[in-house]
């Protein structure tokens, strides 16, 4: 009888430990999801900025601005920086999605 009680206690402790791991994994998943949402929002903002910069470049070209024009060059520089930020955000999102730390419960 004491063997059965001892074995039951071990099973209970193992189940409690497993439950703790599940809760920790869920907390990690929730945090990762929040981080992904924040990165997605930041990317959405940068893509809106990209649209604005593209419209500015198009307008400058239609106005006949040529290479060497300071406003056109500034718009190109801003567009290049924006592209870099977008790529960084995409890479950060990809890294989060492929992270081995991400555990699905």
PDB file of C-alpha atoms in Angstrom:
ATOM      1  CA  UNK A   1       0.000   0.000   0.000  1.00  0.00           C
ATOM      2  CA  UNK A   2       2.788   2.462   0.874  1.00  0.00           C
ATOM      3  CA  UNK A   3       4.383   1.703  -2.510  1.00  0.00           C
ATOM      4  CA  UNK A   4       1.176   2.766  -4.270  1.00  0.00           C
ATOM      5  CA  UNK A   5       0.975   5.972  -2.220  1.00  0.00           C
ATOM      6  CA  UNK A   6       4.648   6.741  -2.861  1.00  0.00           C
ATOM      7  CA  UNK A   7       4.190   6.058  -6.578  1.00  0.00           C
ATOM      8  CA  UNK A   8       1.078   8.277  -6.644  1.00  0.00           C
ATOM      9  CA  UNK A   9       3.016  11.089  -4.968  1.00  0.00           C
ATOM     10  CA  UNK A  10       5.763  10.782  -7.571  1.00  0.00           C
ATOM     11  CA  UNK A  11       3.182  10.933 -10.354  1.00  0.00           C
ATOM     12  CA  UNK A  12       1.597  14.004  -8.781  1.00  0.00           C
ATOM     13  CA  UNK A  13       4.995  15.732  -8.482  1.00  0.00           C
ATOM     14  CA  UNK A  14       5.824  14.845 -12.103  1.00  0.00           C
ATOM     15  CA  UNK A  15       2.462  16.166 -13.276  1.00  0.00           C
ATOM     16  CA  UNK A  16       2.965  19.381 -11.296  1.00  0.00           C
ATOM     17  CA  UNK A  17       6.427  19.830 -12.806  1.00  0.00           C
ATOM     18  CA  UNK A  18       5.045  19.239 -16.287  1.00  0.00           C
ATOM     19  CA  UNK A  19       2.257  21.732 -15.640  1.00  0.00           C
ATOM     20  CA  UNK A  20       4.858  24.309 -14.555  1.00  0.00           C
ATOM     21  CA  UNK A  21       6.772  23.770 -17.816  1.00  0.00           C
ATOM     22  CA  UNK A  22       3.555  24.202 -19.813  1.00  0.00           C
ATOM     23  CA  UNK A  23       2.785  27.461 -17.993  1.00  0.00           C
ATOM     24  CA  UNK A  24       6.329  28.763 -18.579  1.00  0.00           C
ATOM     25  CA  UNK A  25       6.111  27.861 -22.271  1.00  0.00           C
ATOM     26  CA  UNK A  26       2.760  29.620 -22.562  1.00  0.00           C
ATOM     27  CA  UNK A  27       4.197  32.748 -20.930  1.00  0.00           C
ATOM     28  CA  UNK A  28       7.138  32.671 -23.351  1.00  0.00           C
ATOM     29  CA  UNK A  29       4.754  32.256 -26.292  1.00  0.00           C
ATOM     30  CA  UNK A  30       2.616  35.167 -25.086  1.00  0.00           C
ATOM     31  CA  UNK A  31       5.698  37.391 -24.809  1.00  0.00           C
ATOM     32  CA  UNK A  32       6.927  36.344 -28.265  1.00  0.00           C
ATOM     33  CA  UNK A  33       3.483  37.059 -29.718  1.00  0.00           C
ATOM     34  CA  UNK A  34       3.461  40.539 -28.187  1.00  0.00           C
ATOM     35  CA  UNK A  35       6.926  41.190 -29.617  1.00  0.00           C
ATOM     36  CA  UNK A  36       5.787  40.036 -33.059  1.00  0.00           C
ATOM     37  CA  UNK A  37       2.734  42.288 -32.915  1.00  0.00           C
ATOM     38  CA  UNK A  38       4.943  45.258 -31.989  1.00  0.00           C
ATOM     39  CA  UNK A  39       7.367  44.483 -34.827  1.00  0.00           C
ATOM     40  CA  UNK A  40       4.436  44.144 -37.228  1.00  0.00           C
ATOM     41  CA  UNK A  41       3.068  47.534 -36.177  1.00  0.00           C
ATOM     42  CA  UNK A  42       6.479  49.119 -36.627  1.00  0.00           C
ATOM     43  CA  UNK A  43       6.788  47.527 -40.074  1.00  0.00           C
ATOM     44  CA  UNK A  44       3.310  48.816 -41.017  1.00  0.00           C
ATOM     45  CA  UNK A  45       4.420  52.309 -40.002  1.00  0.00           C
ATOM     46  CA  UNK A  46       7.623  52.043 -42.057  1.00  0.00           C
ATOM     47  CA  UNK A  47       5.703  50.779 -45.092  1.00  0.00           C
ATOM     48  CA  UNK A  48       3.356  53.762 -44.834  1.00  0.00           C
ATOM     49  CA  UNK A  49       6.441  55.973 -44.714  1.00  0.00           C
ATOM     50  CA  UNK A  50       7.741  54.135 -47.786  1.00  0.00           C
ATOM     51  CA  UNK A  51       4.528  54.976 -49.656  1.00  0.00           C
ATOM     52  CA  UNK A  52       4.866  58.627 -48.660  1.00  0.00           C
ATOM     53  CA  UNK A  53       8.514  58.757 -49.762  1.00  0.00           C
ATOM     54  CA  UNK A  54       7.704  57.051 -53.051  1.00  0.00           C
ATOM     55  CA  UNK A  55       4.984  59.625 -53.747  1.00  0.00           C
ATOM     56  CA  UNK A  56       7.465  62.409 -52.967  1.00  0.00           C
ATOM     57  CA  UNK A  57      10.035  60.944 -55.353  1.00  0.00           C
ATOM     58  CA  UNK A  58       7.432  60.551 -58.077  1.00  0.00           C
ATOM     59  CA  UNK A  59       6.297  64.154 -57.646  1.00  0.00           C
ATOM     60  CA  UNK A  60       9.877  65.426 -57.775  1.00  0.00           C
ATOM     61  CA  UNK A  61      10.556  63.472 -60.951  1.00  0.00           C
ATOM     62  CA  UNK A  62       7.340  64.728 -62.541  1.00  0.00           C
ATOM     63  CA  UNK A  63       8.399  68.273 -61.621  1.00  0.00           C
ATOM     64  CA  UNK A  64      11.535  67.719 -63.679  1.00  0.00           C
ATOM     65  CA  UNK A  65      14.001  67.474 -60.830  1.00  0.00           C
ATOM     66  CA  UNK A  66      17.277  65.902 -61.903  1.00  0.00           C
ATOM     67  CA  UNK A  67      20.134  64.125 -60.191  1.00  0.00           C
ATOM     68  CA  UNK A  68      22.085  66.586 -58.090  1.00  0.00           C
ATOM     69  CA  UNK A  69      18.976  68.436 -56.917  1.00  0.00           C
ATOM     70  CA  UNK A  70      19.280  68.625 -53.126  1.00  0.00           C
ATOM     71  CA  UNK A  71      15.601  67.912 -52.438  1.00  0.00           C
ATOM     72  CA  UNK A  72      15.625  64.904 -54.778  1.00  0.00           C
ATOM     73  CA  UNK A  73      18.848  63.583 -53.242  1.00  0.00           C
ATOM     74  CA  UNK A  74      17.415  64.004 -49.724  1.00  0.00           C
ATOM     75  CA  UNK A  75      14.299  62.070 -50.771  1.00  0.00           C
ATOM     76  CA  UNK A  76      16.455  59.280 -52.207  1.00  0.00           C
ATOM     77  CA  UNK A  77      18.510  59.145 -48.995  1.00  0.00           C
ATOM     78  CA  UNK A  78      15.366  59.005 -46.860  1.00  0.00           C
ATOM     79  CA  UNK A  79      13.969  56.264 -49.097  1.00  0.00           C
ATOM     80  CA  UNK A  80      17.174  54.250 -48.786  1.00  0.00           C
ATOM     81  CA  UNK A  81      17.165  54.586 -44.982  1.00  0.00           C
ATOM     82  CA  UNK A  82      13.505  53.569 -44.895  1.00  0.00           C
ATOM     83  CA  UNK A  83      14.240  50.512 -47.024  1.00  0.00           C
ATOM     84  CA  UNK A  84      16.998  49.536 -44.594  1.00  0.00           C
ATOM     85  CA  UNK A  85      14.649  49.861 -41.601  1.00  0.00           C
ATOM     86  CA  UNK A  86      12.010  47.757 -43.376  1.00  0.00           C
ATOM     87  CA  UNK A  87      14.548  45.035 -44.116  1.00  0.00           C
ATOM     88  CA  UNK A  88      15.762  45.054 -40.504  1.00  0.00           C
ATOM     89  CA  UNK A  89      12.195  44.673 -39.262  1.00  0.00           C
ATOM     90  CA  UNK A  90      11.484  41.827 -41.686  1.00  0.00           C
ATOM     91  CA  UNK A  91      14.654  40.068 -40.510  1.00  0.00           C
ATOM     92  CA  UNK A  92      13.670  40.566 -36.860  1.00  0.00           C
ATOM     93  CA  UNK A  93      10.231  39.115 -37.563  1.00  0.00           C
ATOM     94  CA  UNK A  94      11.743  36.157 -39.415  1.00  0.00           C
ATOM     95  CA  UNK A  95      14.139  35.558 -36.516  1.00  0.00           C
ATOM     96  CA  UNK A  96      11.264  35.552 -34.023  1.00  0.00           C
ATOM     97  CA  UNK A  97       9.230  33.167 -36.159  1.00  0.00           C
ATOM     98  CA  UNK A  98      12.093  30.711 -36.630  1.00  0.00           C
ATOM     99  CA  UNK A  99      13.487  30.976 -33.097  1.00  0.00           C
ATOM    100  CA  UNK A 100      14.020  27.557 -31.513  1.00  0.00           C
ATOM    101  CA  UNK A 101      12.921  29.135 -28.220  1.00  0.00           C
ATOM    102  CA  UNK A 102       9.380  29.399 -29.553  1.00  0.00           C
ATOM    103  CA  UNK A 103       7.412  26.519 -28.062  1.00  0.00           C
ATOM    104  CA  UNK A 104       3.880  25.605 -29.029  1.00  0.00           C
ATOM    105  CA  UNK A 105       1.614  24.211 -26.345  1.00  0.00           C
TER     106      UNK A 105
END
